[in-house]
Short mmCIF file of C-alpha atoms and ligand atoms in Angstrom, two decimals:
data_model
loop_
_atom_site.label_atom_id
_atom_site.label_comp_id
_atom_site.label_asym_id
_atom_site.label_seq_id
_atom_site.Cartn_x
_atom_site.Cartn_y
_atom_site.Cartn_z
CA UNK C 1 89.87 118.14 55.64
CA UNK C 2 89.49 114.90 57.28
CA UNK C 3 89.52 115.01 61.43
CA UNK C 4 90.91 112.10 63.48
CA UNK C 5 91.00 112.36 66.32
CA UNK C 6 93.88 110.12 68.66
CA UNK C 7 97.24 109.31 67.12
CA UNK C 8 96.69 105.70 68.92
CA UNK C 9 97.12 102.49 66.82
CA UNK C 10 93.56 102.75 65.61
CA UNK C 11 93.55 106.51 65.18
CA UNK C 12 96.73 105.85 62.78
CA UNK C 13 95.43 103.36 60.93
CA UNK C 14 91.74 105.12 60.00
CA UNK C 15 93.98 108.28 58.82
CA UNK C 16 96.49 105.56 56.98
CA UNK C 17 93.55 104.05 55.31
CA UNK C 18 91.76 107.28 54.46
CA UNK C 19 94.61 108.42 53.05
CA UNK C 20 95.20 105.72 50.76
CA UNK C 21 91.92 106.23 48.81
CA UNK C 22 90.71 109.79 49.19
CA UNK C 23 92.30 113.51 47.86
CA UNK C 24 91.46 115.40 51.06
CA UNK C 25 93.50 116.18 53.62
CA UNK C 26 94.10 114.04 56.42
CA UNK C 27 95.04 115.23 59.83
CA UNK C 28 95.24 113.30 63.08
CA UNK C 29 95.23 115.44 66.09
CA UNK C 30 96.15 114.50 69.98
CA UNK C 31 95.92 115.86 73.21
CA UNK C 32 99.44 114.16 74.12
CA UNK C 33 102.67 115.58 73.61
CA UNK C 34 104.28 111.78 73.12
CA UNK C 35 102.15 109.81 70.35
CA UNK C 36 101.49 106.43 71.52
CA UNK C 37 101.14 107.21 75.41
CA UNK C 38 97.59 105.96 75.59
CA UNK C 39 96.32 102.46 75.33
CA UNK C 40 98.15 101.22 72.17
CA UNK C 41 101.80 101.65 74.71
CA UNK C 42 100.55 99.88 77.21
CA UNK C 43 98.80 96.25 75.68
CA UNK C 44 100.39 92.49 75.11
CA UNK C 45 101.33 93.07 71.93
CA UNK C 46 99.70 89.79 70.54
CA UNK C 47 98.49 89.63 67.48
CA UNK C 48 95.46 87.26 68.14
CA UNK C 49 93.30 84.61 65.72
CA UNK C 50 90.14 85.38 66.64
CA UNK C 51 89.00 82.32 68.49
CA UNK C 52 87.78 83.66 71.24
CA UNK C 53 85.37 85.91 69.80
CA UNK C 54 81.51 85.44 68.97
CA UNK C 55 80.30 84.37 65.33
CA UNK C 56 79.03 87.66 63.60
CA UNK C 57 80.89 89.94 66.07
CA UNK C 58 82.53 92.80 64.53
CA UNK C 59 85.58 92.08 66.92
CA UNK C 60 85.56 88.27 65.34
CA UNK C 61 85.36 89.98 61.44
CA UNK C 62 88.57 92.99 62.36
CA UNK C 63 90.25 90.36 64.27
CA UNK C 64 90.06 87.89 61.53
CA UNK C 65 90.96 90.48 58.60
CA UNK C 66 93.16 92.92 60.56
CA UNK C 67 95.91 89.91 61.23
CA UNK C 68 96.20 89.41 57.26
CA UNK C 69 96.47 92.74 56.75
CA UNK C 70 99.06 93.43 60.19
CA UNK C 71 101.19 90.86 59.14
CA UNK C 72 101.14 92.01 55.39
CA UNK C 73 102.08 95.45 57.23
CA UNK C 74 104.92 93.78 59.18
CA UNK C 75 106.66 91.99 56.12
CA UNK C 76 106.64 94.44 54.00
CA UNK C 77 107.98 97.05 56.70
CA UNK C 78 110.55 94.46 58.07
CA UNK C 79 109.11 95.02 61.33
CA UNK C 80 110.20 92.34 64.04
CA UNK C 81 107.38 90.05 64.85
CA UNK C 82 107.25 86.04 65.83
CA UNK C 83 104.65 83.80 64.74
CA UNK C 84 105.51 82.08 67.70
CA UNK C 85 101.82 80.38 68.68
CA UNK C 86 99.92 79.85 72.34
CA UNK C 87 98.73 77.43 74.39
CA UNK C 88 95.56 77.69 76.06
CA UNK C 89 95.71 75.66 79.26
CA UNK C 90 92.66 73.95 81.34
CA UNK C 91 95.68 75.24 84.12
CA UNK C 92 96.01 73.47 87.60
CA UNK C 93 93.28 75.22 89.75
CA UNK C 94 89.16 74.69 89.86
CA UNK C 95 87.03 73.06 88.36
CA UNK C 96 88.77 70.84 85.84
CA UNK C 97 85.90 68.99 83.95
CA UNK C 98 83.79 72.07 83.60
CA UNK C 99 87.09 73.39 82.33
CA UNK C 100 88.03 70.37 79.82
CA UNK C 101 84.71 71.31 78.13
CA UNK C 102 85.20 74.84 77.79
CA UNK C 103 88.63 74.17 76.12
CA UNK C 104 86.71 71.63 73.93
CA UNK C 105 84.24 73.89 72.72
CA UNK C 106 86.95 76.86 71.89
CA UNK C 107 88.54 73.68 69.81
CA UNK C 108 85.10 73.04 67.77
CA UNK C 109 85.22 77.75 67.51
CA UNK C 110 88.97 77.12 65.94
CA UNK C 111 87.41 74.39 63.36
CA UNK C 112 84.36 76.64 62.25
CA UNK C 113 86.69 79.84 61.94
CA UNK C 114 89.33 77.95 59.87
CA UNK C 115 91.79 78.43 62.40
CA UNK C 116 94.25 76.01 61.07
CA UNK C 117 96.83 74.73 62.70
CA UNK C 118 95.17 74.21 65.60
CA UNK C 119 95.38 71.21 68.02
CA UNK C 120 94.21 69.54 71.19
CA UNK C 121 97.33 68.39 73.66
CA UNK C 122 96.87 65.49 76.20
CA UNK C 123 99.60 65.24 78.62
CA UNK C 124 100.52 68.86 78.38
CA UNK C 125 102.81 68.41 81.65
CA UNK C 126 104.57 65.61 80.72
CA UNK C 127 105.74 67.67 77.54
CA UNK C 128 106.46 70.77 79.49
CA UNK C 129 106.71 70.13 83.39
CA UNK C 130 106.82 73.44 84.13
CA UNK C 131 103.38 74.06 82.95
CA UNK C 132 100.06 73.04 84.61
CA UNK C 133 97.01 71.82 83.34
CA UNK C 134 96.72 68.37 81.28
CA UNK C 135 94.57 69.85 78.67
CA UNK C 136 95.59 72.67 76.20
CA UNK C 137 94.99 73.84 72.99
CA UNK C 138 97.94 74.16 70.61
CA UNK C 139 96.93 77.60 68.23
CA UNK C 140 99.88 78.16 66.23
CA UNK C 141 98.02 81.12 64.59
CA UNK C 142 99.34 83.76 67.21
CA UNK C 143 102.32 86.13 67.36
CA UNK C 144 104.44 89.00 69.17
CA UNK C 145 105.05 91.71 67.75
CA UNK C 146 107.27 94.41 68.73
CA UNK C 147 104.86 97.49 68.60
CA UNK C 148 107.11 100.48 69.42
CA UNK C 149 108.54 99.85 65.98
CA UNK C 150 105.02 99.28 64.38
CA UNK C 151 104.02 102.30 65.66
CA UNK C 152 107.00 104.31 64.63
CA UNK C 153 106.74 102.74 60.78
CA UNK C 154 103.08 103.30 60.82
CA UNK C 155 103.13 107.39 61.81
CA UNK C 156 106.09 107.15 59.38
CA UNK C 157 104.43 105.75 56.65
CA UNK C 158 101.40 107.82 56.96
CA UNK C 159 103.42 111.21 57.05
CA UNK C 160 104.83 109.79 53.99
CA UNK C 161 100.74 109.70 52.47
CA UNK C 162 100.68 113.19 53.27
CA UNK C 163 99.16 113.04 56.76
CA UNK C 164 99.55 115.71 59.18
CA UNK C 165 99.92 115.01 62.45
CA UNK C 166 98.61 117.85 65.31
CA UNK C 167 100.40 116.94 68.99
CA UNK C 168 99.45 118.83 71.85
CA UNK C 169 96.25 119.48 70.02
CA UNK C 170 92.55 118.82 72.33
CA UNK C 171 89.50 117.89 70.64
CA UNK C 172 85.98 119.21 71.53
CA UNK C 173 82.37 119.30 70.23
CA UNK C 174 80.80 122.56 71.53
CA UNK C 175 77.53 123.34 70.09
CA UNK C 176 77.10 121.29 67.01
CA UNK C 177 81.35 122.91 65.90
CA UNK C 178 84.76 120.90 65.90
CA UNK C 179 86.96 122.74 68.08
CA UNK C 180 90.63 122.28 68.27
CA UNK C 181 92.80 123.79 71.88
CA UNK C 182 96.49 124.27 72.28
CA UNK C 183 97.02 122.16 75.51
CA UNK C 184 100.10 124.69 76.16
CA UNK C 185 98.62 128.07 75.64
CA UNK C 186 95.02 127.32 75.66
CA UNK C 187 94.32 129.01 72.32
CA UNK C 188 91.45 127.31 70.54
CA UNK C 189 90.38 127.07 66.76
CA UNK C 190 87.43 125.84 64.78
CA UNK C 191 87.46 122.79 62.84
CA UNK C 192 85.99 123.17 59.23
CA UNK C 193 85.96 119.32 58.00
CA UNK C 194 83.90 117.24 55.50
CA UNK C 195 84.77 114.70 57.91
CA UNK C 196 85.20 113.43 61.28
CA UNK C 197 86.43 110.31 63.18
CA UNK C 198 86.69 109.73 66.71
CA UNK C 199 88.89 107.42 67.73
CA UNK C 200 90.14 108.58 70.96
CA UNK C 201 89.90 105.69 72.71
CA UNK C 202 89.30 105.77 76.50
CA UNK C 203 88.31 109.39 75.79
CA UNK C 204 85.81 108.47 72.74
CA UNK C 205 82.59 108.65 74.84
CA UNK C 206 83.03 112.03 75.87
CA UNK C 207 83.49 113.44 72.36
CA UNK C 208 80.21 111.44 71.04
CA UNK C 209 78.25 112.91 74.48
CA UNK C 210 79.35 116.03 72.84
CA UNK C 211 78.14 115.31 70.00
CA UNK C 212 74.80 114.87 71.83
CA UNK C 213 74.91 111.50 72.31
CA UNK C 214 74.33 110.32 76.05
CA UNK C 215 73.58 106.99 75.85
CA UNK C 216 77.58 105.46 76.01
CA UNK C 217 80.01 105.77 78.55
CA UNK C 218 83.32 103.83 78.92
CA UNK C 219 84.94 103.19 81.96
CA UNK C 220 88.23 101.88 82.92
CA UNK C 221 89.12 98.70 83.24
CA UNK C 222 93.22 98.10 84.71
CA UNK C 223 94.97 95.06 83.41
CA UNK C 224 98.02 94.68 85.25
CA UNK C 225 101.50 93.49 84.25
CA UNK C 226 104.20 91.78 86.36
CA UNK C 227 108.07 92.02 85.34
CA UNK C 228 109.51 88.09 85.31
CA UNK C 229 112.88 87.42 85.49
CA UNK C 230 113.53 85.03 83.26
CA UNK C 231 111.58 84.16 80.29
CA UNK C 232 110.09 80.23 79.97
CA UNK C 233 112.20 77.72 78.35
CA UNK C 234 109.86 77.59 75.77
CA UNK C 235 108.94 80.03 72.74
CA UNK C 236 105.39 80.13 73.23
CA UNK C 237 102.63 82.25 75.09
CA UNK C 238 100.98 80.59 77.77
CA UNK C 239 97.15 81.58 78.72
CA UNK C 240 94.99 79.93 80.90
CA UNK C 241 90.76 79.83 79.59
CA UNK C 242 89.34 83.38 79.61
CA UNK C 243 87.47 84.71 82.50
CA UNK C 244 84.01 83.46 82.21
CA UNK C 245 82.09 86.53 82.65
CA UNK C 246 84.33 89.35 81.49
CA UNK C 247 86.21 89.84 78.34
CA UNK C 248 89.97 89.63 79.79
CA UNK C 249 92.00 86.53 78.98
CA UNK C 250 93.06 85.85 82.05
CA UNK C 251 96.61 86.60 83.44
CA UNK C 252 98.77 84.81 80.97
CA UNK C 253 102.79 84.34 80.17
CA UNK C 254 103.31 86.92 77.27
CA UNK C 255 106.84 88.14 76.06
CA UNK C 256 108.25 90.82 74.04
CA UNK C 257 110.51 90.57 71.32
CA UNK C 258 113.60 92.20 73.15
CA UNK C 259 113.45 89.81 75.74
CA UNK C 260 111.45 90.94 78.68
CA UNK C 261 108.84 88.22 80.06
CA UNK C 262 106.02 89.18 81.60
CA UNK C 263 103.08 88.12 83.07
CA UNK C 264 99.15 89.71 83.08
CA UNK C 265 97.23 91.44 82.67
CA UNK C 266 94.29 90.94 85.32
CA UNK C 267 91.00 92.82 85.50
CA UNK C 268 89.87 95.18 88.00
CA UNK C 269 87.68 98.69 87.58
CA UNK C 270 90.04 101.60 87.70
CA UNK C 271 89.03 104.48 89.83
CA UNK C 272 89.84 106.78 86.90
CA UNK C 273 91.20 107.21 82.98
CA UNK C 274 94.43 108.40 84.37
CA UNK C 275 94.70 106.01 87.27
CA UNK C 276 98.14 103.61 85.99
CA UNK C 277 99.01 102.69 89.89
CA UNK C 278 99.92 99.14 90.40
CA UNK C 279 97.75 97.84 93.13
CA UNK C 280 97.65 94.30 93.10
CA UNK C 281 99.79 92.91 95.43
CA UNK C 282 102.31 90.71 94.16
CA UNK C 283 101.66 87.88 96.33
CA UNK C 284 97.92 87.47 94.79
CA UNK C 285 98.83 87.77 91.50
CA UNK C 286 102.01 84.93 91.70
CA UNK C 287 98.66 82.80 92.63
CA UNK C 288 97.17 83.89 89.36
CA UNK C 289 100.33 82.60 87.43
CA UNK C 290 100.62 79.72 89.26
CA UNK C 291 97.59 78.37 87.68
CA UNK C 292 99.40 77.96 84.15
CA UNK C 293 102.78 77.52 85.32
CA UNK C 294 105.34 76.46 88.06
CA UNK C 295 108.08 77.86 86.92
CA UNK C 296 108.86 81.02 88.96
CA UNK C 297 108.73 81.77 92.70
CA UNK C 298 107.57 85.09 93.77
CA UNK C 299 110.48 87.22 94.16
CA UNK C 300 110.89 86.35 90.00
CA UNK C 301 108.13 88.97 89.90
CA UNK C 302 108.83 92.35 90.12
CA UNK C 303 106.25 95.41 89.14
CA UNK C 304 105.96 95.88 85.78
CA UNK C 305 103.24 98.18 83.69
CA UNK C 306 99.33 98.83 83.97
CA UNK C 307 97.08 99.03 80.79
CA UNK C 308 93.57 100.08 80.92
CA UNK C 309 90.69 98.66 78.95
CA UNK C 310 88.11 100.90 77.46
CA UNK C 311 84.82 98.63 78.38
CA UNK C 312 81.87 100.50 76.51
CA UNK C 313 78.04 100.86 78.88
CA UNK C 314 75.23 101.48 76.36
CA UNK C 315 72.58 102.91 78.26
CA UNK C 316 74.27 101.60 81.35
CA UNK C 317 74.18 97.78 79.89
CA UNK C 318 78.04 96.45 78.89
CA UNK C 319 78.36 96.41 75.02
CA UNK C 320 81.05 93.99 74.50
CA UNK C 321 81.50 93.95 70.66
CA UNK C 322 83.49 97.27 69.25
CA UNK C 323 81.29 99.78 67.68
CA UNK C 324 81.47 102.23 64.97
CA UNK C 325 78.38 104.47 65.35
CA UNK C 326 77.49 107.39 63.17
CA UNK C 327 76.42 110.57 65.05
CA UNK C 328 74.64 113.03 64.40
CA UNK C 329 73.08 110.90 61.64
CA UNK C 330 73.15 113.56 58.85
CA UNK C 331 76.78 114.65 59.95
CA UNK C 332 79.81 112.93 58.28
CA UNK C 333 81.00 111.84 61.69
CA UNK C 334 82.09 108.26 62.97
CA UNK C 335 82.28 107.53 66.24
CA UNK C 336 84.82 103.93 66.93
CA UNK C 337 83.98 103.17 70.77
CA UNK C 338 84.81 99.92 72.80
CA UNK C 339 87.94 99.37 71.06
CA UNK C 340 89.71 97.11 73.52
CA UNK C 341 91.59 93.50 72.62
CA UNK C 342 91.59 92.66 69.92
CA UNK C 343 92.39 96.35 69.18
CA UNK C 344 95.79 95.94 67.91
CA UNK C 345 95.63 93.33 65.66
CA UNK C 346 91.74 94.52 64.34
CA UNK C 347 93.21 97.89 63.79
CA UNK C 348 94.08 97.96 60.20
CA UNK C 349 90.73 96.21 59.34
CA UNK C 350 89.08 98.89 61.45
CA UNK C 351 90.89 101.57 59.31
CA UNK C 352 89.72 99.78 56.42
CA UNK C 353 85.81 99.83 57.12
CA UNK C 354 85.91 103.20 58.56
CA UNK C 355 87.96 104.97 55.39
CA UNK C 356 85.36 103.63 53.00
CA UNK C 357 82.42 104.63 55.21
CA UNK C 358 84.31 108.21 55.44
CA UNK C 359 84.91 108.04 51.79
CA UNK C 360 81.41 107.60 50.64
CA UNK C 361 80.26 110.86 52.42
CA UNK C 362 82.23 112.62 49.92
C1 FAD F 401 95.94 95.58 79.05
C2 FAD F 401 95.65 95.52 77.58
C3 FAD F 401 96.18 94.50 76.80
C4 FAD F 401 95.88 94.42 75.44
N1 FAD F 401 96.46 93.45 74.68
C5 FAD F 401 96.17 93.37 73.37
C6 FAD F 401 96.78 92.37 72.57
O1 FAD F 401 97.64 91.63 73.02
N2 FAD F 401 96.39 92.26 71.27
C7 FAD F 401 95.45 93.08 70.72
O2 FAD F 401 95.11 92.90 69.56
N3 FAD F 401 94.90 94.09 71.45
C8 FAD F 401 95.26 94.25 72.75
N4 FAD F 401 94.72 95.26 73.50
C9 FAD F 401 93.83 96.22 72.85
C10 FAD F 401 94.59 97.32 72.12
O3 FAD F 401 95.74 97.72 72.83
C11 FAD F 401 93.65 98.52 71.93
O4 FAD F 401 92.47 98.07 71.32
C12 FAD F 401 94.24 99.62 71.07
O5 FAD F 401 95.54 99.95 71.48
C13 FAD F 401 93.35 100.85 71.15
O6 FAD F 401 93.97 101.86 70.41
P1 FAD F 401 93.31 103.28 70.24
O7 FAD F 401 94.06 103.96 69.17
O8 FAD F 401 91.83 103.13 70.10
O9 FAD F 401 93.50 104.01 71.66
P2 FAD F 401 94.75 104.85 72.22
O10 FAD F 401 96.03 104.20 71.91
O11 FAD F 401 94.44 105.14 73.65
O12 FAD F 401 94.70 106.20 71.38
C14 FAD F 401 93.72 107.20 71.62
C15 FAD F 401 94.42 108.54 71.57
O13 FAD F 401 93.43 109.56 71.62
C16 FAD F 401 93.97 110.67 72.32
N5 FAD F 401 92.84 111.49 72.77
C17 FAD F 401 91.86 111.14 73.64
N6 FAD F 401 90.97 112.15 73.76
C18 FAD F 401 91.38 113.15 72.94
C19 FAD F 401 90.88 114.45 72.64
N7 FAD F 401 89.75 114.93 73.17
N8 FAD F 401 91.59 115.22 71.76
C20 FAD F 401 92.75 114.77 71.20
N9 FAD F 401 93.26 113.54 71.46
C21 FAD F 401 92.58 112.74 72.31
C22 FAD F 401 94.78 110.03 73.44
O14 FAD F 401 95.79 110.91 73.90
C23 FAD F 401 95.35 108.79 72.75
O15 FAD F 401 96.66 109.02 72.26
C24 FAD F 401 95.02 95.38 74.85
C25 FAD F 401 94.50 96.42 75.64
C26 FAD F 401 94.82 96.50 76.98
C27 FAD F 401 94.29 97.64 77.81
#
């Protein structure tokens, strides 16, 4: 038997994958009652190009494959999505040169990665008033997709490769075994497996520490979400230039296929991995959005939903890049940790790497 462990979007897709190519069993198992609860509910839903990732990152390689191979996913599954593009705004606040060449030199990323379609705009408020910043960068290699249904197809489609999934089912390493615990009645069983992948997202750390592993630990970050009441007169995402010393993308205009608008998510440390309070008030993050866009006054926002990252420490030292580490090294165990955006749309590609690592263990 292969182990998964987390029924997430990445979770799904490793099991999907592995059970495309191999004749051993595949289970996923998950703490949660609900598959889906954890951070693959609560994201954009974008399905991103890669531009704003390093050369030779692995997040730059997933991102780049796993959008072929999501949107392959989508079509064939009639799964709603929209191709609908972004801007990237220099925005109305700071510093505007130092901002101009930032948004140049994401431009020059977009030629080298063969992002096509891609294009500078001058005069971006003269074409859309309501938005702010002169400068943008037209990417129409972006999309929504609507990923309650992706996730429903995807469990479906697995079950439907003969993989089993375990609900209500905890995961622990306790002295070198694979245990599996009823979260109900607390009965607990041993794991026999000829492999094992751990892809329990916020959780993953603690299941490689058990592993004996100490050196990562991941700790929340909160991206917050604001409910708008009307979407923008325009079918596009808006985003202002990412944060300059974080990974977030800055609070941006997002919106999901049945309609709702929204605007986030922003970046601040989360006291815990179960801590989904809103906290920001709503009169500091309608600053935020003003930045990109004039369209909405503050009572158009009302509270909406809270996501939290999984930002992966190595040895205390933030790894920014996802990482697939094997552990122990003579075990047939994979460890995926760090998988925060571009999670979604790296996922299949993920699934992909990690099924053919699995696969020759065998
Ligand atoms: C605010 C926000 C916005 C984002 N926006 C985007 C975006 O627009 N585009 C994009 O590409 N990516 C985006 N991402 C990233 C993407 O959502 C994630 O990379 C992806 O959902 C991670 O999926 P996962 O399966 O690893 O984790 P999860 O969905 O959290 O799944 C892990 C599962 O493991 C289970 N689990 C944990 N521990 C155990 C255990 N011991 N035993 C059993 N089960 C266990 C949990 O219950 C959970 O169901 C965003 C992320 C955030 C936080």
């Amino acid at each position: 038997m292969i182990l998964v462990v987390g029924s997430g979007i990445v979770g799904s897709w490793v099991a999907y994958q592995i059970s495309k190519i191999s004749k051993e069993d595949v289970v996923v198992c998950d703490y949660a009652e609900h598959r889906g609860d954890g951070i693959s509910g609560r994201n954009s839903g974008v399905l991103h190009s890669g531009i704003y990732y390093p050369k030779e990152s692995e997040k730059l390689k997933h991102c780049l494959r796993g959008y072929h191979l999501t949107l392959e996913f989508l079509k064939e599954n009639h799964i709603p999505f929209d191709l609908c593009g972004k801007y990237i705004t220099v925005g109305g606040n700071g510093d505007l040169s130092h901002k101009s060449e930032k948004l140049h030199l994401l431009y020059e990323k977009a030629l080298q990665y063969e992002i096509n379609e891609t294009n500078l705009i001058d005069h971006l408020e003269s074409i859309h008033p309501f938005l702010k910043g002169n400068l943008a960068l037209n990417i129409q290699k972006t999309g929504v997709v609507a990923v309650p249904e992706y996730l429903k197809r995807l469990w479906e489609m697995c079950e439907a490769s003969g993989v089993l999934f375990l609900k209500g089912k905890k995961c622990s390493i306790e002295n070198g075994s694979i245990y599996l615990t009823d979260v109900q009645d607390g009965s607990k069983e041993l794991a026999e497996v000829s492999g094992f992948v751990n892809a329990a997202g916020l959780y993953s750390d603690e299941i490689i520490r058990q592993a004996g592993n100490h050196q990562y630990e991941i700790r929340p970050n909160k991206g917050e979400y604001f409910r708008l009441k009307k979407t923008l007169p325009l079918q596009k995402l808006v985003y202002p230039l990412p944060e300059e010393h974080s990974t977030a993308l800055g609070v941006h205009y997002t919106f999901h296929l049945n309609g709702e608008a929204y605007a986030g998510p922003n970046s601040n440390w989360s006291s815990s991995k179960d801590d989904y309070k809103m906290e920001t008030p709503r009169d500091a993050f309608y600053e935020s959005l003003c930045n990109i866009t004039n369209y909405y006054k503050e009572d158009d926002l009302s509270e909406g939903y809270v996501g939290l990252r999984p930002r992966l420490f190595k040895n205390g030292s933030a790894h920014t890049d996802f990482l697939i580490e094997q552990h122990p090294v003579d075990r047939p165990w994979l460890h995926l940790l760090g998988i925060e955006s571009p999670g979604l749309t790296s996922s299949p590609s993920i699934g992909e790497e990690v099924a053919k690592r699995i696969q020759s263990f065998l």
